């Protein structure tokens, strides 16, 4: 199967290449880049030296079966209709098709949505929640990294009305790769290392995406507090989530709800009681690690969810979605476990 | 003035030595260690090479004016009465005199308090809250690092009833030095770097200390959610705090409350609106950085507080307390600003 | 094919498990550990959660086709004869069979060699140098990490007499995982991060191993200066090597020598001129990156070689050797490229 | 005494501010910046919040007693004559006055020297070598960071003809702050962390500076091999130096030579035998740590030298020079020891 990548020089693009090289069915025939067309991919990214990946091309997309778009928001939606018309299946790793309401998109992303008529065509690509809807779709909105970690922890509990929706607080922490490959003072080693900070407080763009999906799970609309932080590490997201439990809900009930939801999910691991997720468990893999505890003193459940932001939070989940829409086993090419240490 | 340090080989002990060397009045005449007595201090800690600090002694405390105790809990309280009797002023950097109720101590520290009769003699050493009570005392309970960061952000707001006490959630993040100098798998570089995790979820011993002080500020007893996390960095604490505001309270009101409380405090900095604390602002210094934002969407205020856990969170605050009980200017020897980068 | 691992809880052991899980022919049926027998492997190492790896066993080796030994020196040699007798092929990732001369072993490792009669049976397992000798062997001495990086850079040049043997200086740098999983002050995050040091100066045990192999390549015996350093990172080795070139040797000659030696080696990459190796190019992969420059000002060639110490420097090379002695394609299960970033 | 800083927003500029705040005689009255004039210094660099440092000014230098120039090469020399005429003492932390030969400057810095006539006025500012020459000078060329670490290790041995000059190899390692505050892919956290590389191989601009000073010490001209490397840490330089010893020279002779040279130097510490320098010993301080070993097997001495690149390698040494030319005690304001951990 022929695949292409738009935005092949970013971190998500590189991660797609790394993972697709391990995929037995996918063949990368197109690496597109607006800024680096003409450059030899392996000379820019020597980890792939002697891989025969060829040169970066411009953004003219050739005949591919699946196209991965790892572009800034706004750039994918404008061209998607054309690709779909040509029979190309599109997996958008950007934000263009994640929000169902173009006005919400406008409010948070500050531009008019370039193709609102396509929004209903898109499916939100968390297979653990929407596997059946994804099958047969041609346009997948691959979720954001923070939403993936947050939603996997919360959605089953909200569906069963076990927690109080509007009490939810998500305190999330991300490695620096989440900010992309662009150089700035904010990603400068000397400014980031031995440092820790919050950012985008009460205004991060993943907020409406999380709210949309959690509201769908709960069956009613509500708002969450979401605060991202920057950790002096490269990869990984850990979300610490607080919620009041509904009256009479026990820790066992919460745990059983998760177990039921995830018993057949090979990428989701509910850790043994008392063992808390670490981001490194997921490093370089598509796996998710979950734990919770009901604090009887306060009546709040504390949920911790950990993923690799570039794999389950981006490229890995995108390939998981590719497998589903292409009829491959869902785990094809994604079997590797996290590297340690 | 003659000072001594018990537990001089730990990170807090080393930090006391570093800071006291810059103090114009304090002369270190005693470095005590149960495990390393007889060793030359500068050979163990070459950053002090040629400082004439002499040898580590055992734990027999000579005549000093002020004794800093940086020992595990339980060890200081048992010997404090004797030191006080000899006229030595004691600053305990451990946990023995922080909790007013020996039963609470028993519940969280799992041992009987060795000297409950001394608890009323001790003052909780956050100068910004208890400056007048500290003056003239001979026994100071130097606060924990997480409590220092948390209480400085919350106490003024609770005193003025601006936030809902039992809605408070403290999501705190610490550098690895907070775990001390003991080697374990949990502090192993290969296990900690490129990793992030929560620990002590709903059971960390700083919880009752925070609750005690915040309850005193609020005028009534309540509980908080407190979750510490381990950041792959050496120093620094950042606390992200969430609380529902009382009806009608605006962000301006919250900010003014802080400004009133801290206008004369040289170590506490309320950052300009929109600028969020980073732990590195405080690195190696006794300074505290604060910011808040009222999220109108959720009705919650988000507070961020940053300190260096070994300075304002331990050795620096101890010297600030020493200055107060000794009649020196409170900032003596503590003038240095954080190193950057 | 059935494989087993002795010393399965160390970093090399975990890395063997990670890589063997990706190998289509090898099936791990034995994970041995003297210290943790009885523990469930996945609970100790949650990155493998739900992998059905079972429990750690004691050191009684069952019927396996290949046994990987990742034990401290001295422990493997004592038991190897028994395993060979049982028809088990042994790949020793420790130091027991690397040195040809048991007296040299005694000098550097401070113990009598436990089985000197087996030394001639062992082959030194750098496939790029000894592929034909490895084929058909039942005992492989898997090289040390520093020797692998150093020898791959130097051996071809020495074979062709292009550099002055006794002018060689190897200044090597390693990530912390090279020191193993044992917790000590020397691997404590707070002591290692934001720090850099040399260690084992003029006395590191990899010195005689490097000298032996380089002397074999040169055809005469000589000594090298070798200094390892500790880098505040987890994985990776970079060796910076200095040598006087023989009269009349040009940079082109040196480069052509490498190209001839490595043109068919898929794991060895001579970077384009002017592009210098970074350890991260190799991170988590079995690949080697090389560059050199002849400094006309001094007449010295500067060689830089980079590998992942746990893969090409340990577990990956061991599996490469396993593939050779088992008749599999040499790259089976080792196709993955380095993760970036 | 009034001092000013040109280039006050770089890392060296910030470090000058931090250290000068601790200096009892110096008063910062001018912070100049071409790019950020008009900005409030403390809002850019919150570690100095509430320090009353005022606004950044443009590059018009007011009446100051001492001016620190932390500018890119070429910019300082063009304006120095004017400042000297106005009676301002100039300490140049850039490269303009370090090389005695303007042709060498041209060769390595690729521009014509803007003021060759001033070169003879300048003194090379390593007080441990040139203290008497510095006294009374008005123009100090503050040394580069790599040269400081290298020269302090080698100069005494060369003066006494104990080592073979043209055998010297300097393998140096630096933290990322040495690359300055400019954001680029090369300083991006995700590219630097968990990574190690050489750079500027056989072409780094500190090479001629090192060669000039070592040649002066030896009394004859020669060349060195110098290779810098980038360590994933913020601060610190460690130089590992190799040299053949002259016939009959013992380790004791080498050590005694150092001890004689540095016995009265309070910033230079020769560590006890067998204890090797770590960059963290020097972190945030003006101190230098040295060790050596004569490897009898190879006849080479291995020297290790460690400093903080921003203090002894830049701002600290500049203040040491300021103290000398201003008649203050040389250690004034520089007493602080390194922070640990």
PDB file of N, CA and C in Angstrom, chain B residues 290-339:
ATOM      1  N   UNK B 290       5.053  34.087  42.091  1.00  0.00           N
ATOM      2  CA  UNK B 290       3.627  33.779  42.123  1.00  0.00           C
ATOM      3  C   UNK B 290       2.892  34.368  40.921  1.00  0.00           C
ATOM      4  N   UNK B 291       1.880  33.659  40.485  1.00  0.00           N
ATOM      5  CA  UNK B 291       0.964  34.192  39.473  1.00  0.00           C
ATOM      6  C   UNK B 291      -0.388  33.518  39.680  1.00  0.00           C
ATOM      7  N   UNK B 292      -1.458  34.192  39.248  1.00  0.00           N
ATOM      8  CA  UNK B 292      -2.783  33.575  39.284  1.00  0.00           C
ATOM      9  C   UNK B 292      -3.608  34.069  38.115  1.00  0.00           C
ATOM     10  N   UNK B 293      -4.646  33.309  37.827  1.00  0.00           N
ATOM     11  CA  UNK B 293      -5.598  33.694  36.793  1.00  0.00           C
ATOM     12  C   UNK B 293      -6.968  33.132  37.176  1.00  0.00           C
ATOM     13  N   UNK B 294      -7.980  33.978  37.054  1.00  0.00           N
ATOM     14  CA  UNK B 294      -9.330  33.494  37.267  1.00  0.00           C
ATOM     15  C   UNK B 294      -9.898  33.066  35.917  1.00  0.00           C
ATOM     16  N   UNK B 295     -10.202  31.781  35.803  1.00  0.00           N
ATOM     17  CA  UNK B 295     -10.772  31.267  34.556  1.00  0.00           C
ATOM     18  C   UNK B 295     -12.286  31.454  34.609  1.00  0.00           C
ATOM     19  N   UNK B 296     -12.775  32.448  33.880  1.00  0.00           N
ATOM     20  CA  UNK B 296     -14.203  32.773  33.953  1.00  0.00           C
ATOM     21  C   UNK B 296     -15.048  31.612  33.434  1.00  0.00           C
ATOM     22  N   UNK B 297     -14.497  30.807  32.554  1.00  0.00           N
ATOM     23  CA  UNK B 297     -15.267  29.687  31.999  1.00  0.00           C
ATOM     24  C   UNK B 297     -15.661  28.667  33.071  1.00  0.00           C
ATOM     25  N   UNK B 298     -14.814  28.494  34.071  1.00  0.00           N
ATOM     26  CA  UNK B 298     -15.063  27.448  35.064  1.00  0.00           C
ATOM     27  C   UNK B 298     -15.275  28.004  36.474  1.00  0.00           C
ATOM     28  N   UNK B 299     -14.997  29.283  36.663  1.00  0.00           N
ATOM     29  CA  UNK B 299     -15.119  29.856  37.996  1.00  0.00           C
ATOM     30  C   UNK B 299     -13.997  29.459  38.931  1.00  0.00           C
ATOM     31  N   UNK B 300     -12.943  28.900  38.357  1.00  0.00           N
ATOM     32  CA  UNK B 300     -11.814  28.492  39.198  1.00  0.00           C
ATOM     33  C   UNK B 300     -10.638  29.442  39.030  1.00  0.00           C
ATOM     34  N   UNK B 301      -9.962  29.714  40.131  1.00  0.00           N
ATOM     35  CA  UNK B 301      -8.688  30.420  40.039  1.00  0.00           C
ATOM     36  C   UNK B 301      -7.582  29.378  39.925  1.00  0.00           C
ATOM     37  N   UNK B 302      -6.614  29.651  39.050  1.00  0.00           N
ATOM     38  CA  UNK B 302      -5.438  28.795  38.920  1.00  0.00           C
ATOM     39  C   UNK B 302      -4.258  29.591  39.448  1.00  0.00           C
ATOM     40  N   UNK B 303      -3.607  29.039  40.446  1.00  0.00           N
ATOM     41  CA  UNK B 303      -2.482  29.701  41.111  1.00  0.00           C
ATOM     42  C   UNK B 303      -1.225  28.899  40.827  1.00  0.00           C
ATOM     43  N   UNK B 304      -0.146  29.582  40.482  1.00  0.00           N
ATOM     44  CA  UNK B 304       1.130  28.889  40.329  1.00  0.00           C
ATOM     45  C   UNK B 304       2.164  29.545  41.226  1.00  0.00           C
ATOM     46  N   UNK B 305       2.889  28.702  41.936  1.00  0.00           N
ATOM     47  CA  UNK B 305       3.897  29.166  42.895  1.00  0.00           C
ATOM     48  C   UNK B 305       5.181  28.387  42.647  1.00  0.00           C
ATOM     49  N   UNK B 306       6.319  29.085  42.598  1.00  0.00           N
ATOM     50  CA  UNK B 306       7.591  28.403  42.321  1.00  0.00           C
ATOM     51  C   UNK B 306       8.663  28.817  43.317  1.00  0.00           C
ATOM     52  N   UNK B 307       9.400  27.833  43.801  1.00  0.00           N
ATOM     53  CA  UNK B 307      10.531  28.078  44.697  1.00  0.00           C
ATOM     54  C   UNK B 307      11.655  27.101  44.364  1.00  0.00           C
ATOM     55  N   UNK B 308      12.832  27.358  44.948  1.00  0.00           N
ATOM     56  CA  UNK B 308      13.892  26.342  44.995  1.00  0.00           C
ATOM     57  C   UNK B 308      13.661  25.534  46.268  1.00  0.00           C
ATOM     58  N   UNK B 309      13.430  24.244  46.110  1.00  0.00           N
ATOM     59  CA  UNK B 309      13.102  23.418  47.273  1.00  0.00           C
ATOM     60  C   UNK B 309      14.203  23.382  48.328  1.00  0.00           C
ATOM     61  N   UNK B 310      15.461  23.547  47.909  1.00  0.00           N
ATOM     62  CA  UNK B 310      16.555  23.492  48.887  1.00  0.00           C
ATOM     63  C   UNK B 310      16.847  24.849  49.524  1.00  0.00           C
ATOM     64  N   UNK B 311      16.309  25.920  48.959  1.00  0.00           N
ATOM     65  CA  UNK B 311      16.587  27.243  49.530  1.00  0.00           C
ATOM     66  C   UNK B 311      15.334  27.732  50.263  1.00  0.00           C
ATOM     67  N   UNK B 312      14.418  28.384  49.568  1.00  0.00           N
ATOM     68  CA  UNK B 312      13.203  28.811  50.283  1.00  0.00           C
ATOM     69  C   UNK B 312      12.474  27.600  50.855  1.00  0.00           C
ATOM     70  N   UNK B 313      12.646  26.450  50.235  1.00  0.00           N
ATOM     71  CA  UNK B 313      11.995  25.244  50.735  1.00  0.00           C
ATOM     72  C   UNK B 313      12.777  24.517  51.809  1.00  0.00           C
ATOM     73  N   UNK B 314      13.938  25.043  52.209  1.00  0.00           N
ATOM     74  CA  UNK B 314      14.730  24.359  53.249  1.00  0.00           C
ATOM     75  C   UNK B 314      15.784  25.306  53.832  1.00  0.00           C
ATOM     76  N   UNK B 315      17.004  25.257  53.301  1.00  0.00           N
ATOM     77  CA  UNK B 315      18.133  25.930  53.950  1.00  0.00           C
ATOM     78  C   UNK B 315      18.001  27.457  53.944  1.00  0.00           C
ATOM     79  N   UNK B 316      17.511  28.023  52.891  1.00  0.00           N
ATOM     80  CA  UNK B 316      17.390  29.479  52.825  1.00  0.00           C
ATOM     81  C   UNK B 316      16.388  30.000  53.825  1.00  0.00           C
ATOM     82  N   UNK B 317      15.233  29.355  53.871  1.00  0.00           N
ATOM     83  CA  UNK B 317      14.219  29.782  54.837  1.00  0.00           C
ATOM     84  C   UNK B 317      14.721  29.575  56.259  1.00  0.00           C
ATOM     85  N   UNK B 318      15.513  28.534  56.474  1.00  0.00           N
ATOM     86  CA  UNK B 318      16.077  28.299  57.810  1.00  0.00           C
ATOM     87  C   UNK B 318      16.991  29.449  58.218  1.00  0.00           C
ATOM     88  N   UNK B 319      17.778  29.934  57.282  1.00  0.00           N
ATOM     89  CA  UNK B 319      18.668  31.060  57.589  1.00  0.00           C
ATOM     90  C   UNK B 319      17.847  32.344  57.760  1.00  0.00           C
ATOM     91  N   UNK B 320      16.795  32.483  56.980  1.00  0.00           N
ATOM     92  CA  UNK B 320      15.887  33.611  57.182  1.00  0.00           C
ATOM     93  C   UNK B 320      15.329  33.578  58.610  1.00  0.00           C
ATOM     94  N   UNK B 321      14.961  32.397  59.059  1.00  0.00           N
ATOM     95  CA  UNK B 321      14.493  32.252  60.437  1.00  0.00           C
ATOM     96  C   UNK B 321      15.605  32.526  61.454  1.00  0.00           C
ATOM     97  N   UNK B 322      16.802  32.035  61.142  1.00  0.00           N
ATOM     98  CA  UNK B 322      17.936  32.317  62.022  1.00  0.00           C
ATOM     99  C   UNK B 322      18.148  33.826  62.161  1.00  0.00           C
ATOM    100  N   UNK B 323      18.073  34.527  61.036  1.00  0.00           N
ATOM    101  CA  UNK B 323      18.251  35.977  61.089  1.00  0.00           C
ATOM    102  C   UNK B 323      17.212  36.629  62.006  1.00  0.00           C
ATOM    103  N   UNK B 324      15.979  36.158  61.930  1.00  0.00           N
ATOM    104  CA  UNK B 324      14.911  36.751  62.744  1.00  0.00           C
ATOM    105  C   UNK B 324      15.150  36.478  64.224  1.00  0.00           C
ATOM    106  N   UNK B 325      15.421  35.232  64.566  1.00  0.00           N
ATOM    107  CA  UNK B 325      15.573  34.930  66.004  1.00  0.00           C
ATOM    108  C   UNK B 325      16.885  35.468  66.566  1.00  0.00           C
ATOM    109  N   UNK B 326      17.814  35.836  65.683  1.00  0.00           N
ATOM    110  CA  UNK B 326      19.103  36.354  66.152  1.00  0.00           C
ATOM    111  C   UNK B 326      19.178  37.874  66.066  1.00  0.00           C
ATOM    112  N   UNK B 327      18.125  38.488  65.561  1.00  0.00           N
ATOM    113  CA  UNK B 327      18.126  39.946  65.499  1.00  0.00           C
ATOM    114  C   UNK B 327      18.914  40.537  64.344  1.00  0.00           C
ATOM    115  N   UNK B 328      19.246  39.737  63.338  1.00  0.00           N
ATOM    116  CA  UNK B 328      19.916  40.270  62.142  1.00  0.00           C
ATOM    117  C   UNK B 328      18.869  40.736  61.139  1.00  0.00           C
ATOM    118  N   UNK B 329      19.297  41.556  60.170  1.00  0.00           N
ATOM    119  CA  UNK B 329      18.368  41.852  59.079  1.00  0.00           C
ATOM    120  C   UNK B 329      17.931  40.546  58.427  1.00  0.00           C
ATOM    121  N   UNK B 330      16.657  40.473  58.111  1.00  0.00           N
ATOM    122  CA  UNK B 330      16.091  39.195  57.691  1.00  0.00           C
ATOM    123  C   UNK B 330      16.720  38.656  56.410  1.00  0.00           C
ATOM    124  N   UNK B 331      17.237  39.548  55.583  1.00  0.00           N
ATOM    125  CA  UNK B 331      17.791  39.107  54.300  1.00  0.00           C
ATOM    126  C   UNK B 331      19.302  38.882  54.342  1.00  0.00           C
ATOM    127  N   UNK B 332      19.894  38.984  55.523  1.00  0.00           N
ATOM    128  CA  UNK B 332      21.360  38.888  55.605  1.00  0.00           C
ATOM    129  C   UNK B 332      21.877  37.555  55.040  1.00  0.00           C
ATOM    130  N   UNK B 333      22.796  37.658  54.103  1.00  0.00           N
ATOM    131  CA  UNK B 333      23.382  36.464  53.497  1.00  0.00           C
ATOM    132  C   UNK B 333      22.504  35.795  52.466  1.00  0.00           C
ATOM    133  N   UNK B 334      21.347  36.369  52.224  1.00  0.00           N
ATOM    134  CA  UNK B 334      20.385  35.730  51.313  1.00  0.00           C
ATOM    135  C   UNK B 334      20.099  36.588  50.084  1.00  0.00           C
ATOM    136  N   UNK B 335      20.993  37.501  49.791  1.00  0.00           N
ATOM    137  CA  UNK B 335      20.718  38.471  48.736  1.00  0.00           C
ATOM    138  C   UNK B 335      20.822  37.933  47.314  1.00  0.00           C
ATOM    139  N   UNK B 336      21.517  36.824  47.137  1.00  0.00           N
ATOM    140  CA  UNK B 336      21.817  36.365  45.773  1.00  0.00           C
ATOM    141  C   UNK B 336      20.552  36.020  45.000  1.00  0.00           C
ATOM    142  N   UNK B 337      20.560  36.364  43.723  1.00  0.00           N
ATOM    143  CA  UNK B 337      19.463  36.009  42.833  1.00  0.00           C
ATOM    144  C   UNK B 337      19.767  34.679  42.118  1.00  0.00           C
ATOM    145  N   UNK B 338      18.727  34.136  41.547  1.00  0.00           N
ATOM    146  CA  UNK B 338      18.828  32.846  40.886  1.00  0.00           C
ATOM    147  C   UNK B 338      19.810  32.847  39.727  1.00  0.00           C
ATOM    148  N   UNK B 339      20.496  31.741  39.537  1.00  0.00           N
ATOM    149  CA  UNK B 339      21.392  31.645  38.391  1.00  0.00           C
ATOM    150  C   UNK B 339      20.564  31.323  37.151  1.00  0.00           C
TER     151      UNK B 339
END
